Amino acid sequence: MKDRLSSIIARKGPIRRIGVIGMGYVGIPAAVLFADAPAFEHVYGFQRDSPSSGYKIEMLNRGESPLKGEEPGLEDLLQKVVSAGTFECTPDFSKIAECDAVTLAIQTPFKDKKDLLPDFTPLIAGIRNVGKYLTPGTLVVLESTITPGTTAGMAREILEEESGLVAGEDFALAHAPERVMVGRLLKNIREHDRIVGGIDDVSTKRAVELYSPVLTLGHVIPMTATAAEVTKTAENTFRDLQIAAVNQLALYCEAMGINVYDVRAGVASLKGEGITRAILWPGAGVGGHCLTKDTYHLERGVQQLGPDALDFPDGRESLYTLARGINDFMPEHMLHLTESALAQAGKTLKGAKIALLGWAFINDSDDARNTPAEPYYEAAKAAGAEVRVHDTWVDPETAPDVPPGLSKDLDAVLKSADAVAIFAGHKEYRRLVPAEVKALCACPHPAVVDGRNVADPDAWIDAGFTYRGIGRGDKNGHTFTE
Ligand code: SAJ
């Protein structure tokens, strides 16, 4: 029956009018790039006129980007396509009926971090809206990161239920996962290879037609929709695994009294044709909205799609969830290091004043989603410590889940601290002067616990600190230099 879809598409002709659902970090750059491509005639950016994000409609139609932070080229391109009349933002979802292709770029964040389940509600609402106005021959593409099997499963069912049409016969359906990173949105879409997977060959072919015109250095990599879903979740699962491998190595190096960074440099030195040793960086933990959840998308996928077919060693935990466990242990390890450093100075966690530097999950960023600093903060408070948090970048007014008293005043956070725990590698922390910090702490041997390799151990030890660092087995057992 795919001939039926082929002939409907042939009658419809090339993709000219495109709809992008979800005016966020993924949807906005995607929409303006489609609108700027000569191959296409008009792009609607669909945005619900809700109290929290309806303001984006007016802003975008004035050519102003609602995205925070620097996005090179985005606002210029937005102004260009708005004034050319090839892009408009609208809350009128009925215009989906005019589109030859519709993409959905709607986040699937954790519903509750404890149960590690994504919240598909917004995405399902978006899919329902598309189904309501879907017309024959249209291509529907999911760009959100989703559990393998979602495109050909839940999404297909909802679209068919809402439209009365049949996927693969009346309309094309595909998955093309986004691979953008904040600060490089346009560049990533243009230059990264684009995974494109349809529920059938006709859908894949139509999706290739949609994405090819916006790629410059990138190439389209066609496959099935489920393979595309596995690719996206696996590429982040593998990064999480690589980080866990070096975090475990760091724990081993601490136990063996050696410097993990010497070992890392040694391992990385083995290179040459066909030799790869992708050794990443150990740290205080893994945060963000990608690596913390995509492993569980992959695990759910195989459980849902192939539970009986999976041949795996009996009783063995998945390597991937084990890796998640090691990365999630690192904030706990940071607390153990803090406890050990305080004890060396004759103190305990209970009653200690801890200055936690860095709430963001990544260096020099205001993004604090799923930050590893949070479990440390909660555990330290539970142990009876007073924790004051500093972050130059995270805005206490707008960031989600910020701790009470999050401050941008570093001196105030450091004042009278018994311990300084560094969770983010912000450039401000790389420039800290041990003697100045010691003066603010105003105690004989404050602790410094370095989670991001930003503190020179000898400089801090010479200034009188009790030093602990992730992977620094060569320094963690130091004595005081009187
Ligand atoms: N981290 C380490 N050690 C490392 C690298 C990262 O501990 O060697 C930690 C970071 O501190 C952070 C977390 O892992 O807490 C995630 O860091 P990340 O660099 O992976 O940043 P993300 O979460 O923004 O990942 C994104 C992903 N991009 C997309 O989903 C499009 C990921 O696929 C990219 O590989 C990654 O950016 C990247 O390479 O920048």
mmCIF file of C-alpha atoms in Angstrom, residues 21-22 48 93 103-109 118-131 140-147 150-151 154-156 158-159 162 174-175 229 297:
data_model
loop_
_atom_site.group_PDB
_atom_site.id
_atom_site.type_symbol
_atom_site.label_atom_id
_atom_site.label_comp_id
_atom_site.label_asym_id
_atom_site.label_seq_id
_atom_site.Cartn_x
_atom_site.Cartn_y
_atom_site.Cartn_z
ATOM 1 C CA ILE A 21 5.617 22.640 16.467
ATOM 2 C CA GLY A 22 7.361 23.960 19.581
ATOM 3 C CA ARG A 48 0.482 27.593 22.030
ATOM 4 C CA PHE A 93 -2.796 25.014 14.718
ATOM 5 C CA THR A 103 8.064 18.623 12.562
ATOM 6 C CA LEU A 104 7.624 18.324 16.342
ATOM 7 C CA ALA A 105 10.432 19.551 18.589
ATOM 8 C CA ILE A 106 8.920 19.247 22.061
ATOM 9 C CA GLN A 107 11.000 18.430 25.144
ATOM 10 C CA THR A 108 10.447 15.186 27.083
ATOM 11 C CA PRO A 109 11.937 16.100 30.510
ATOM 12 C CA PRO A 118 10.093 11.116 30.890
ATOM 13 C CA ASP A 119 7.031 13.354 30.742
ATOM 14 C CA PHE A 120 5.548 12.710 27.299
ATOM 15 C CA THR A 121 2.451 14.841 28.015
ATOM 16 C CA PRO A 122 3.525 17.930 26.060
ATOM 17 C CA LEU A 123 4.713 15.795 23.131
ATOM 18 C CA ILE A 124 1.474 13.788 23.084
ATOM 19 C CA ALA A 125 -0.530 17.038 23.060
ATOM 20 C CA GLY A 126 1.550 18.236 20.110
ATOM 21 C CA ILE A 127 1.044 14.970 18.234
ATOM 22 C CA ARG A 128 -2.729 15.151 18.855
ATOM 23 C CA ASN A 129 -2.808 18.683 17.476
ATOM 24 C CA VAL A 130 -1.004 17.562 14.326
ATOM 25 C CA GLY A 131 -3.384 14.602 13.939
ATOM 26 C CA VAL A 140 5.157 14.191 10.041
ATOM 27 C CA VAL A 141 8.594 14.148 11.740
ATOM 28 C CA LEU A 142 9.314 13.751 15.470
ATOM 29 C CA GLU A 143 12.557 15.530 16.456
ATOM 30 C CA SER A 144 12.292 15.084 20.243
ATOM 31 C CA THR A 145 14.436 12.452 21.959
ATOM 32 C CA ILE A 146 12.058 9.536 22.476
ATOM 33 C CA THR A 147 12.023 5.918 23.603
ATOM 34 C CA THR A 150 7.581 5.625 19.919
ATOM 35 C CA THR A 151 7.401 6.868 16.306
ATOM 36 C CA MET A 154 2.403 5.641 20.173
ATOM 37 C CA ALA A 155 2.917 8.534 17.725
ATOM 38 C CA ARG A 156 1.539 6.561 14.792
ATOM 39 C CA ILE A 158 -2.347 8.947 18.000
ATOM 40 C CA LEU A 159 -1.955 10.456 14.520
ATOM 41 C CA GLU A 162 -6.983 11.851 15.439
ATOM 42 C CA ALA A 174 9.583 9.695 10.442
ATOM 43 C CA HIS A 175 11.969 10.439 13.285
ATOM 44 C CA GLU A 229 15.474 6.487 17.855
ATOM 45 C CA HIS A 297 15.065 5.667 26.923
#
